[in-house]
């Protein structure tokens, strides 16, 4: 006896069988019908619908056999599934594979077998429709064909069962999706949440109905573009909101911000926005999907609360000043003549007056910070020097509590952009807290280290530590981890809240680590103010470009985008650094952000134009407020070569660069093609003869066509956002056009362009000659 072989696709075959979910199920009339017909038509005693799994053949339908299954290793069907042809044995005793098979020598005494394989839609053979007789038989081709026809009917039923199952899954999925959609709709309605989607490439902004309600605008008033949203931003929030959006698209940080909007009804609305950026495999932003919420009511409540606290604080300050003054005079001049008990009471009153003064000052500071009324005087400062001074300022307080101060720093200086007095306030809050909660005789350690592009300042104590359940509240107002202990130590519960606000205004972060019984370390990080980066330009004729951008990451990205044009790039992050460099080096171009830490960009532009040495310097504005700046200086064509709104595309920047440097003596070719391999090949073919630009979509091509003239356009018809033929309207016969597409071009389309080439049959040489010939205005030959 020969056991059936295991098919090479066994794993996939078993998976397909299991996916039918038909094994070990009850008999069904739709299968029994076929076995009854086969039994009657072929006049045989046994007909089976047999399914072969890992170890057995199991019968979904059977006529003339009591058994429901047999082992696979003695099965005839195990052989039948090895081929798509009918497995036909006229006489088993004459076949060396089966003459001694138990199913032949014992019941059911098989002498004749014919099995038509049953396959799933993905061509996996899972069983047979087989007919069996206890005597030898000879079948004609017509009889075998009929068996195949009946087997096809069984296959159809198996497929129908699978389709029914899939339909049930789809129905359930649709039901689940509908339920989730309804829940989402209820959640967005209850939370008054609007949903939006921004196509970064195409520049299209889509809003759901609730977004229009949040912004107070009718659908027909909203043109569905980024500029419309930008235009609605409150002037005081515009720069930061657009910078947050640009940072999110650049991958610097998530989009999570609050801003105000004003629409045609002139009502101010407060919006909180969050979004997720969807990117391609190269990390380029394709679209943003996010939500907006109406937080106007919450802001109004906060405003009223702040005004109330501010008013109360101011009203308390006047009488408190008198009380403190009077107590001071009594204690200073007359206390020694009073009984000791009265002296203690006066000292107690004076201490509490001092505590109340600190509380009021902290509240007023906090309100000024949150209302953006607290003045910050930013400049270049050395954080190491500030830390050293803070230790001197707090030495008396530490001595009073019998706690030592230690300062560790592996760096001699650390330059940041900050307000020295406000940072001293941060040090005072952190150091005084550490001293208060340290046991007598312990040491508070201040440490500064340089990590990547930031300076980390830490203040460590050996106190009792902070409970984990207090972490989410520690930087909130009036937060105290242990009220009774804090009362004993003194404090308003506002110091960390103010510290958090000051560090945030410096563009930094603050956090802490703590272990109960071991102590706590608070630390804050401030971005390093990097020194200007200067390129070595000796013996170089390449143009020198100065990039003025306060975000170091964005400056690096801009440099990477324009360096292929053959220029050298220097960096500055402030207007002061830019002035210094412009006085020292012969720059051919300034790339300028309008949001500078020490100057308003428009004011700095006007300053450059008023200076004889820089008034003719070409400038490209790359900023989140470029459109706003352009509106302020709309008629000064000579002042700015181009106004590029962040986020920007490399092609647009390259075009502005070329215009600024006037470096394109060659004809300018635009290649509209979404296949990057084709772009690289074409560029290599012609870059010695032309100035080459490319666009990978209709939207990108339209942007380029709107701002630049071209001498030749190479056009692919199959683009991700539509047919390239639609662009002929924008091209408007301004230059020759070559269609270079994967498919043969229709004659009507070919008649409207200069050449139509098919990629698969056009050689590199033919493409190159055609391009050069058209540019030279002569036949290609």
XYZ file of C-alpha atoms in Angstrom:
781
model
C 0.000 0.000 0.000
C 1.234 3.490 -0.835
C 0.188 6.336 1.463
C -0.690 9.654 -0.229
C 2.052 12.292 -0.413
C 1.760 15.620 1.429
C 1.214 18.540 -1.025
C 3.906 21.245 -1.111
C 1.234 23.847 -0.305
C -0.122 21.873 2.666
C -0.084 24.760 5.140
C -2.018 27.083 2.810
C -4.366 24.204 1.850
C -5.234 23.426 5.480
C -5.721 27.143 6.204
C -8.149 27.461 3.269
C -10.082 24.398 4.500
C -10.285 25.725 8.052
C -11.442 29.135 6.810
C -14.562 27.446 5.387
C -15.549 26.479 8.949
C -17.293 23.386 7.564
C -15.400 20.516 9.215
C -17.429 18.462 11.722
C -20.669 20.297 10.924
C -24.065 18.652 10.442
C -25.132 17.267 7.065
C -26.800 19.739 4.707
C -29.310 19.144 1.940
C -27.444 21.393 -0.476
C -24.534 18.887 -0.485
C -26.634 15.729 -0.078
C -28.516 16.693 -3.239
C -25.359 16.288 -5.330
C -24.356 12.939 -3.785
C -27.874 11.540 -4.342
C -27.841 12.644 -7.982
C -24.375 11.117 -8.513
C -25.415 7.819 -6.854
C -28.483 7.540 -9.074
C -26.810 8.728 -12.285
C -23.710 6.534 -12.055
C -25.514 3.578 -10.388
C -22.872 3.163 -7.674
C -23.353 2.095 -4.056
C -21.226 4.846 -2.450
C -20.863 8.601 -3.156
C -18.995 10.980 -0.826
C -18.144 14.644 -0.420
C -14.801 14.059 1.280
C -12.650 16.783 2.897
C -9.002 16.022 3.713
C -7.463 17.680 6.772
C -4.125 17.030 8.541
C -4.840 13.434 9.630
C -8.128 12.230 8.124
C -10.688 12.430 5.387
C -14.029 13.581 6.769
C -17.310 13.194 4.887
C -19.534 16.261 4.677
C -22.085 14.240 2.679
C -22.247 10.447 2.235
C -24.490 8.005 0.420
C -24.161 4.250 1.103
C -21.521 4.506 3.875
C -21.996 4.589 7.644
C -18.508 5.788 8.574
C -18.049 9.573 8.973
C -14.281 9.563 8.430
C -11.198 7.416 7.773
C -7.448 7.957 8.339
C -5.747 10.097 5.717
C -2.856 7.678 5.201
C -5.176 4.990 3.722
C -7.476 7.392 1.888
C -7.996 7.499 -1.877
C -8.939 11.183 -1.647
C -5.503 11.992 -0.218
C -4.122 10.945 -3.617
C -6.876 12.722 -5.528
C -6.054 16.188 -4.120
C -2.503 16.012 -5.483
C -3.718 16.982 -8.987
C -6.485 19.067 -10.494
C -7.459 16.117 -12.775
C -10.015 13.464 -11.791
C -8.320 10.608 -9.923
C -9.650 7.447 -11.627
C -8.893 3.804 -10.592
C -10.851 1.253 -12.743
C -9.646 -1.763 -10.688
C -7.905 -1.337 -7.352
C -6.601 -4.931 -7.266
C -4.692 -4.265 -10.459
C -3.089 -1.089 -9.028
C 0.091 -1.679 -6.939
C -0.727 1.414 -4.871
C -4.042 0.063 -3.555
C -4.322 -3.741 -3.904
C -3.428 -4.262 -0.222
C -5.183 -1.132 1.152
C -7.442 -1.961 4.140
C -10.322 -0.173 2.414
C -9.862 -2.630 -0.487
C -9.223 -5.871 1.422
C -11.943 -5.096 3.987
C -15.238 -3.192 4.000
C -16.243 -1.243 2.015
C -14.141 -3.429 -0.408
C -13.334 -0.684 -2.891
C -12.665 -2.053 -6.409
C -13.526 1.133 -8.382
C -12.814 4.778 -7.438
C -13.219 8.090 -9.255
C -12.645 11.365 -7.368
C -13.032 14.900 -8.746
C -10.948 17.381 -6.662
C -12.803 20.201 -4.905
C -10.984 23.564 -4.842
C -11.531 26.841 -2.991
C -11.652 30.149 -4.938
C -7.910 30.611 -4.291
C -7.188 27.219 -5.995
C -6.453 25.209 -2.843
C -7.598 21.562 -3.297
C -9.309 20.529 -0.060
C -11.220 17.335 -0.942
C -13.225 15.444 -3.580
C -16.615 14.447 -4.843
C -15.937 10.711 -5.233
C -17.896 7.682 -6.441
C -17.064 4.130 -5.261
C -18.081 0.647 -6.336
C -17.273 -2.823 -5.006
C -16.674 -4.120 -8.530
C -14.370 -2.900 -11.315
C -15.768 -0.262 -13.665
C -14.692 1.520 -16.848
C -15.805 5.141 -17.324
C -16.030 7.063 -20.545
C -14.721 10.639 -20.929
C -18.348 11.816 -20.960
C -19.032 10.122 -17.611
C -15.905 11.647 -16.094
C -16.967 15.050 -17.476
C -20.368 14.659 -15.787
C -18.612 13.846 -12.499
C -16.587 17.034 -12.942
C -19.765 19.032 -13.564
C -21.307 17.732 -10.348
C -18.082 18.501 -8.478
C -18.240 22.063 -9.823
C -21.687 22.333 -8.241
C -20.301 21.167 -4.891
C -17.451 23.728 -5.228
C -20.012 26.457 -5.850
C -21.799 25.516 -2.644
C -18.524 25.579 -0.724
C -17.764 29.033 -2.139
C -21.293 30.188 -1.361
C -20.819 29.079 2.226
C -17.627 31.105 2.381
C -19.372 34.094 0.801
C -22.185 33.840 3.354
C -19.598 33.776 6.117
C -17.777 36.791 4.651
C -21.077 38.616 4.233
C -21.828 37.996 7.893
C -18.391 39.366 8.810
C -18.913 42.410 6.586
C -22.384 42.961 8.012
C -21.038 42.704 11.541
C -18.151 45.040 10.681
C -20.554 47.540 9.155
C -22.721 47.284 12.235
C -19.703 47.813 14.511
C -18.536 50.714 12.353
C -21.998 52.256 12.450
C -22.124 51.884 16.219
C -18.659 53.429 16.560
C -19.606 56.237 14.181
C -22.757 56.918 16.173
C -20.776 56.926 19.393
C -18.191 59.240 17.843
C -20.957 61.544 16.623
C -22.497 61.592 20.092
C -19.095 62.247 21.666
C -18.232 65.079 19.276
C -21.703 66.557 19.699
C -21.583 66.320 23.496
C -18.087 67.781 23.581
C -18.859 70.271 20.807
C -15.872 68.910 18.892
C -15.228 69.661 15.227
C -13.270 67.325 12.937
C -11.012 68.578 10.119
C -8.670 67.197 7.474
C -5.863 69.112 5.737
C -4.401 67.870 2.430
C -0.857 69.219 2.776
C 0.112 68.504 -0.835
C -3.043 69.899 -2.431
C -3.564 72.667 0.130
C -7.225 71.676 0.655
C -8.801 72.006 4.115
C -12.022 70.065 4.805
C -14.299 70.744 7.785
C -17.252 68.836 9.203
C -20.440 70.705 10.102
C -19.461 71.321 13.718
C -16.281 73.121 12.638
C -18.390 75.786 10.944
C -20.374 76.196 14.150
C -17.208 76.471 16.247
C -15.792 79.194 14.004
C -19.126 80.989 13.570
C -19.074 80.813 9.768
C -21.437 79.519 7.101
C -20.247 76.755 4.789
C -20.508 79.013 1.723
C -18.223 81.564 3.437
C -15.350 79.105 3.825
C -13.201 78.503 0.705
C -11.635 75.302 2.085
C -7.960 76.237 2.144
C -5.160 76.803 4.650
C -5.111 80.554 3.985
C -8.744 80.875 5.114
C -7.940 79.332 8.490
C -4.805 81.459 8.798
C -6.792 84.606 7.975
C -9.267 83.837 10.777
C -6.563 83.628 13.462
C -6.456 86.393 16.043
C -3.480 88.694 15.239
C -1.950 88.084 18.660
C -2.127 84.284 18.254
C -1.354 84.010 14.543
C 2.423 83.670 14.736
C 2.427 80.982 17.429
C -0.438 78.962 15.915
C 1.181 78.886 12.482
C 4.546 78.022 14.025
C 2.941 75.141 15.954
C 1.410 73.863 12.718
C 4.702 74.189 10.860
C 6.583 72.401 13.659
C 4.072 69.545 13.535
C 4.427 69.139 9.770
C 8.218 69.224 10.131
C 8.061 66.521 12.788
C 9.483 68.744 15.537
C 6.539 68.305 17.919
C 2.856 67.237 17.879
C 0.175 69.765 16.947
C -1.467 70.674 20.263
C -2.257 74.330 20.785
C -4.828 76.938 21.751
C -5.641 80.049 19.768
C -8.348 82.622 19.129
C -10.239 83.112 15.879
C -12.270 86.031 14.562
C -14.679 85.608 11.639
C -17.037 87.990 9.931
C -19.243 88.442 13.006
C -16.170 89.885 14.833
C -16.791 87.603 17.815
C -13.632 86.226 19.445
C -13.694 82.459 19.902
C -11.127 80.380 21.788
C -10.164 77.103 20.095
C -8.110 74.133 21.291
C -6.678 72.055 18.425
C -5.028 68.636 18.219
C -3.966 66.736 15.110
C -2.100 63.727 13.753
C 0.232 64.015 10.748
C 0.121 61.273 8.094
C 3.413 60.819 6.220
C 4.777 58.883 3.253
C 7.606 56.331 3.478
C 10.185 59.108 3.212
C 8.644 60.948 6.174
C 7.122 63.770 4.114
C 3.836 65.131 5.470
C 0.866 64.198 3.276
C -2.112 65.271 5.389
C -3.207 66.261 8.864
C -6.338 65.011 10.579
C -7.466 66.599 13.806
C -10.128 68.063 16.051
C -11.062 71.504 17.332
C -12.967 72.256 20.632
C -15.258 75.693 21.790
C -13.345 76.517 24.870
C -14.565 80.129 24.900
C -16.745 79.549 27.965
C -13.872 78.020 29.914
C -11.606 80.923 28.970
C -14.247 83.406 30.039
C -14.537 81.697 33.425
C -10.751 81.740 33.755
C -10.699 85.428 32.850
C -13.311 86.295 35.461
C -11.487 84.207 38.058
C -8.172 85.869 37.215
C -9.708 89.327 37.401
C -11.264 88.459 40.759
C -7.983 87.155 42.177
C -6.070 90.115 40.775
C -8.557 92.602 42.213
C -8.583 90.955 45.618
C -4.777 90.763 45.602
C -4.432 94.452 44.784
C -7.041 95.403 47.418
C -5.140 93.389 50.026
C -1.779 94.881 49.183
C -2.577 98.408 50.411
C -3.696 97.531 53.952
C -1.039 94.801 54.165
C 1.687 97.346 53.378
C 0.465 99.470 56.288
C 0.314 96.473 58.603
C 3.834 95.339 57.713
C 5.174 98.890 58.089
C 3.539 99.359 61.479
C 4.739 95.989 62.760
C 8.231 96.740 61.514
C 8.339 100.032 63.359
C 7.082 98.529 66.606
C 9.471 95.564 66.452
C 12.395 97.805 65.504
C 11.898 100.550 68.046
C 9.556 99.596 70.881
C 9.486 95.808 71.122
C 12.317 95.612 73.651
C 10.190 97.545 76.172
C 7.285 95.108 75.813
C 6.783 91.938 77.825
C 8.315 88.798 76.261
C 4.872 87.332 75.525
C 3.913 90.439 73.509
C 7.227 90.322 71.641
C 6.473 86.721 70.584
C 3.010 87.732 69.409
C 4.426 90.639 67.386
C 7.017 88.339 65.798
C 4.243 85.865 64.935
C 2.142 88.646 63.354
C 5.155 89.890 61.367
C 5.986 86.406 60.021
C 2.415 85.887 58.883
C 2.333 89.324 57.276
C 5.483 88.350 55.355
C 3.846 85.061 54.287
C 0.753 86.905 53.119
C 2.913 89.337 51.148
C 4.704 86.461 49.435
C 1.371 84.863 48.616
C -0.027 88.030 47.048
C 3.177 88.668 45.063
C 3.131 85.093 43.768
C -0.522 85.399 42.726
C 0.119 88.662 40.916
C 3.191 87.224 39.194
C 1.165 84.228 38.078
C -1.644 86.356 36.715
C 0.818 88.541 34.814
C 2.455 85.483 33.280
C -0.817 83.891 32.197
C -2.143 87.217 30.908
C 1.136 87.772 29.047
C 1.638 90.978 31.029
C 4.784 89.941 32.875
C 7.706 91.586 31.141
C 10.585 89.329 30.099
C 13.864 90.904 29.072
C 15.479 88.230 26.922
C 19.129 88.337 26.017
C 22.128 86.035 25.754
C 22.977 84.822 29.254
C 25.225 82.192 30.798
C 23.122 79.707 32.776
C 26.218 78.632 34.738
C 26.763 82.213 35.899
C 23.065 82.522 36.848
C 23.304 79.304 38.881
C 26.426 80.568 40.666
C 24.681 83.794 41.605
C 21.611 81.918 42.833
C 23.766 79.920 45.262
C 25.100 83.177 46.696
C 21.560 84.608 46.931
C 20.287 81.552 48.831
C 23.297 80.960 51.075
C 21.709 82.779 54.007
C 18.480 80.799 53.724
C 20.376 77.493 53.652
C 22.459 78.490 56.684
C 19.291 79.379 58.580
C 17.964 75.833 58.000
C 21.367 74.204 58.631
C 21.445 72.764 55.080
C 24.486 72.898 52.825
C 24.520 73.912 49.143
C 26.792 72.222 46.582
C 27.268 73.121 42.910
C 28.461 70.646 40.269
C 28.956 71.521 36.607
C 30.979 69.788 33.909
C 30.751 72.868 31.682
C 32.301 76.277 32.190
C 29.456 78.175 30.544
C 26.141 77.539 28.867
C 24.665 80.220 26.651
C 20.852 80.420 26.509
C 18.322 83.006 25.407
C 16.669 84.057 28.645
C 15.668 86.585 31.272
C 18.261 86.482 34.050
C 15.981 87.833 36.780
C 13.183 85.396 35.984
C 15.605 82.474 35.898
C 16.972 83.587 39.273
C 13.365 83.400 40.471
C 13.219 79.803 39.185
C 16.434 78.907 41.005
C 15.142 80.571 44.186
C 11.899 78.574 44.109
C 13.587 75.232 43.481
C 16.468 75.768 45.906
C 14.267 77.099 48.717
C 11.888 74.138 48.339
C 14.811 71.702 48.438
C 16.201 73.411 51.557
C 12.839 73.429 53.336
C 12.267 69.721 52.844
C 15.847 68.556 53.544
C 16.817 67.236 57.001
C 19.257 69.353 58.975
C 22.856 68.702 58.069
C 22.018 67.373 54.573
C 23.198 68.879 51.283
C 21.167 70.304 48.379
C 23.023 69.706 45.116
C 22.689 71.940 42.022
C 24.013 70.337 38.843
C 24.292 71.541 35.226
C 25.013 69.291 32.254
C 24.975 69.648 28.476
C 22.679 67.109 26.749
C 22.444 67.290 22.946
C 21.286 70.855 22.226
C 19.972 71.627 25.725
C 21.273 72.479 29.176
C 19.760 70.491 32.040
C 19.750 72.143 35.474
C 18.847 69.897 38.411
C 18.254 70.614 42.113
C 18.409 67.525 44.347
C 17.457 67.136 48.011
C 17.500 64.308 50.558
C 13.972 64.819 51.835
C 11.029 62.449 52.223
C 10.166 62.404 48.523
C 6.885 63.089 46.716
C 4.010 60.539 46.511
C 3.297 59.192 43.000
C -0.382 60.130 43.206
C 0.602 63.803 43.480
C 2.509 63.903 40.156
C -0.432 65.109 38.056
C -1.051 68.083 40.380
C 2.417 69.202 41.400
C 2.673 72.140 38.978
C -0.887 73.342 39.609
C -1.829 76.363 41.700
C -1.780 75.980 45.489
C -0.531 72.396 45.111
C 1.026 70.902 48.246
C 1.852 67.203 48.549
C 1.465 67.142 52.333
C -0.570 70.082 53.525
C 0.261 69.656 57.204
C 3.998 69.313 56.545
C 3.925 72.161 54.021
C 2.222 74.414 56.529
C 4.942 73.643 59.016
C 7.608 74.390 56.420
C 5.813 77.446 55.046
C 5.003 78.242 51.407
C 2.141 79.387 49.192
C 1.826 76.364 46.918
C 2.373 78.676 43.932
C 6.152 78.556 43.535
C 6.268 75.498 41.273
C 3.342 76.779 39.222
C 5.166 80.066 38.612
C 8.413 78.223 37.917
C 6.653 76.038 35.339
C 5.212 79.136 33.620
C 8.604 80.905 33.497
C 10.400 77.874 32.054
C 7.648 77.443 29.473
C 8.079 81.072 28.369
C 11.778 80.293 27.848
C 10.883 77.471 25.488
C 12.033 74.893 28.034
C 10.601 71.989 30.019
C 10.515 71.120 33.733
C 9.968 67.807 35.508
C 11.149 65.805 38.512
C 12.068 62.368 39.806
C 11.416 61.267 43.369
C 11.729 58.248 45.654
C 9.901 58.116 48.976
C 12.328 58.259 51.848
C 15.283 58.989 49.533
C 14.701 62.474 48.149
C 13.629 64.430 45.059
C 15.354 65.930 42.043
C 13.677 68.761 40.133
C 15.207 69.589 36.764
C 14.547 71.965 33.908
C 15.972 72.063 30.404
C 16.627 75.146 28.258
C 17.635 75.110 24.589
C 21.205 76.025 23.866
C 21.751 79.306 22.075
C 24.232 78.056 19.537
C 26.975 80.291 18.271
C 26.751 81.317 14.657
C 27.868 78.608 12.242
C 30.326 79.843 9.642
C 31.404 77.985 6.520
C 34.987 78.052 5.271
C 34.770 80.127 2.095
C 38.445 80.446 1.288
C 39.212 79.666 -2.366
C 35.504 79.168 -3.071
C 33.454 80.993 -5.675
C 30.137 79.492 -4.509
C 27.486 82.014 -3.364
C 27.237 82.474 0.411
C 23.739 82.336 1.955
C 22.856 83.439 5.481
C 19.907 81.610 7.112
C 18.350 83.561 9.987
C 16.041 81.113 11.829
C 15.603 80.723 15.598
C 14.655 77.044 15.325
C 17.914 75.160 14.803
C 16.193 72.057 13.368
C 14.335 74.087 10.735
C 17.542 75.968 9.863
C 19.285 72.639 9.212
C 16.395 71.492 7.019
C 16.483 74.726 4.992
C 20.229 74.362 4.483
C 19.794 70.781 3.274
C 17.112 71.946 0.815
C 19.211 74.691 -0.792
C 22.731 73.214 -0.667
C 22.154 71.170 -3.868
C 22.092 74.534 -5.657
C 25.836 74.839 -5.002
C 25.876 77.424 -2.212
C 27.465 77.708 1.233
C 25.185 78.331 4.234
C 25.851 80.193 7.505
C 23.361 80.250 10.393
C 22.152 82.915 12.800
C 19.257 82.673 15.244
C 18.791 86.308 16.244
C 18.633 89.635 14.488
C 21.712 90.726 16.461
C 23.760 87.798 15.149
C 22.505 88.485 11.630
C 23.602 92.134 11.781
C 27.054 91.085 12.952
C 27.509 88.519 10.199
C 26.208 90.829 7.473
C 28.900 93.329 8.485
C 31.630 90.681 8.264
C 30.928 88.490 5.210
C 29.838 89.040 1.558
C 26.457 87.296 1.503
C 24.589 86.851 -1.761
C 21.242 86.084 -0.091
C 19.467 86.236 3.274
C 16.839 83.565 4.129
C 14.811 85.199 6.908
C 12.256 84.012 9.466
C 9.963 86.833 10.607
C 9.509 85.399 14.105
C 12.856 86.294 15.727
C 13.490 86.252 19.479
C 14.958 89.768 19.595
C 13.179 91.621 16.803
C 10.027 91.733 14.713
C 10.857 90.403 11.270
C 9.191 93.249 9.349
C 11.016 95.848 11.444
C 14.286 94.027 10.760
C 13.572 94.017 7.013
C 12.974 97.760 7.068
C 16.187 98.210 9.038
C 18.139 96.269 6.397
C 16.690 98.408 3.614
C 17.589 101.615 5.422
C 21.210 100.501 5.672
C 23.302 101.386 2.613
C 25.345 98.174 2.948
C 22.348 95.817 2.942
C 19.569 97.635 1.106
C 20.185 95.677 -2.131
C 20.684 92.296 -0.452
C 18.181 89.744 -1.869
C 15.905 88.299 0.829
C 13.694 85.199 0.814
C 11.208 85.165 3.681
C 10.507 81.658 5.024
C 8.098 82.031 7.919
C 4.852 80.965 9.502
C 3.738 84.593 9.093
C 4.992 85.130 5.548
C 1.523 85.912 4.187
C 0.938 88.441 6.939
C 4.286 90.095 6.172
C 3.515 90.203 2.457
C 0.252 91.998 3.203
C 2.138 94.608 5.215
C 4.655 95.242 2.412
C 2.676 94.353 -0.726
C 4.228 96.900 -3.093
C 7.893 96.421 -2.279
C 8.761 93.985 -5.072
C 12.467 94.727 -4.805
C 12.673 94.141 -1.065
C 11.757 90.428 -0.946
C 12.339 87.932 -3.748
C 9.611 85.613 -2.449
C 7.395 85.121 0.606
C 7.308 81.408 1.479
C 4.717 80.312 4.014
C 5.774 77.422 6.236
C 5.593 74.542 5.546
C 7.349 74.954 2.198
C 8.243 72.641 -0.690
C 11.771 72.201 -1.992
C 10.844 73.107 -5.566
C 9.345 76.443 -4.548
C 12.407 77.253 -2.466
C 14.728 76.287 -5.329
C 12.874 78.594 -7.710
C 13.103 81.490 -5.275
C 16.794 80.752 -4.794
C 17.410 80.804 -8.536
C 15.575 84.096 -8.893
C 17.526 85.617 -5.993
C 20.928 84.517 -7.238
C 20.087 84.920 -10.932
C 22.031 81.739 -11.600
C 20.114 80.068 -14.443
C 21.734 80.702 -17.861
C 20.319 77.412 -19.140
C 16.762 76.774 -20.372
C 14.428 75.840 -17.530
C 12.671 72.455 -17.825
C 9.777 71.322 -15.623
C 9.270 67.556 -15.376
C 5.819 66.579 -14.025
C 6.238 62.949 -12.947
C 5.392 60.924 -9.804
C 7.925 58.114 -10.342
C 11.131 59.148 -8.542
C 13.232 56.679 -10.550
C 12.125 58.300 -13.829
C 12.881 61.728 -12.333
C 16.430 60.709 -11.408
C 17.102 59.178 -14.822
C 15.746 62.176 -16.732
C 17.647 64.641 -14.562
C 20.899 62.718 -15.178
C 20.257 62.806 -18.937
C 19.741 66.542 -19.273
C 21.116 68.368 -16.212
C 24.274 69.397 -18.085
C 22.125 71.216 -20.651
C 19.203 72.654 -18.669
C 18.001 73.953 -15.321
C 15.854 71.045 -14.086
C 12.811 71.221 -11.775
C 10.179 68.604 -11.065
C 6.714 68.184 -9.574
C 5.168 64.900 -8.415
C 1.477 65.892 -8.507
C -0.989 68.210 -10.227
C -1.176 70.408 -7.134
C 2.586 70.859 -6.923
C 2.827 71.505 -10.658
C 0.111 74.181 -10.513
C 1.982 75.957 -7.731
C 5.164 76.037 -9.804
C 3.378 77.121 -12.982
C 1.759 79.990 -11.112
C 5.119 81.435 -10.038
C 7.597 80.522 -12.759
C 8.082 80.536 -16.524
C 9.492 77.396 -18.156
C 11.152 76.742 -21.506
C 9.945 73.131 -21.786
C 7.568 70.843 -19.894
C 7.786 67.034 -19.753
C 4.382 65.685 -18.715
C 3.299 62.303 -17.370
C -0.442 61.663 -17.812
C -0.841 59.406 -14.766
C -0.482 61.472 -11.575
C -1.657 60.660 -8.033
C -4.232 63.459 -7.987
C -5.533 63.302 -11.555
C -4.675 63.179 -15.244
C -1.680 65.253 -16.315
C -3.574 66.318 -19.449
C -5.658 68.636 -17.239
C -2.556 70.801 -16.735
C -2.451 71.902 -20.366
C -4.901 74.680 -19.468
C -2.402 76.131 -16.959
C 0.502 75.665 -19.382
C -1.512 77.587 -21.993
C 1.011 77.249 -24.838
C 3.693 79.153 -22.878
C 6.316 76.570 -23.956
C 6.763 73.244 -25.791
C 5.289 70.152 -24.110
C 6.468 66.536 -24.313
C 4.107 63.856 -23.027
C 6.230 61.061 -21.572
C 3.841 58.457 -20.241
C 3.589 54.714 -19.590
C 0.678 54.182 -21.997
C 0.244 55.003 -25.669
C -1.234 58.476 -26.091
C -4.564 59.060 -27.792
C -4.237 60.863 -31.148
C -6.441 63.753 -30.010
C -4.168 64.371 -27.009
C -0.980 63.933 -29.032
C -2.175 66.579 -31.475
C -2.235 69.185 -28.682
C 1.440 68.783 -27.672
C 4.795 68.883 -29.444
C 5.787 65.252 -28.842
C 4.158 62.180 -27.288
C 6.599 59.474 -26.153
C 5.857 56.103 -24.550
C 8.203 55.159 -21.684
C 8.498 51.466 -22.540
C 9.660 52.044 -26.131
C 11.634 55.291 -25.778
C 15.362 54.979 -25.171
C 17.312 57.392 -22.999
C 19.049 58.690 -26.112
C 15.738 59.357 -27.888
C 14.359 61.225 -24.888
C 17.518 63.319 -24.555
C 17.632 64.192 -28.270
C 13.934 65.145 -28.305
C 14.340 67.483 -25.346
C 17.486 69.163 -26.674
C 15.995 69.490 -30.176
C 12.828 71.188 -28.886
C 14.871 73.586 -26.773
C 16.997 74.398 -29.797
C 13.787 74.860 -31.850
C 14.783 72.379 -34.539
C 13.650 68.864 -35.554
C 15.041 66.010 -33.502
C 15.927 63.842 -36.561
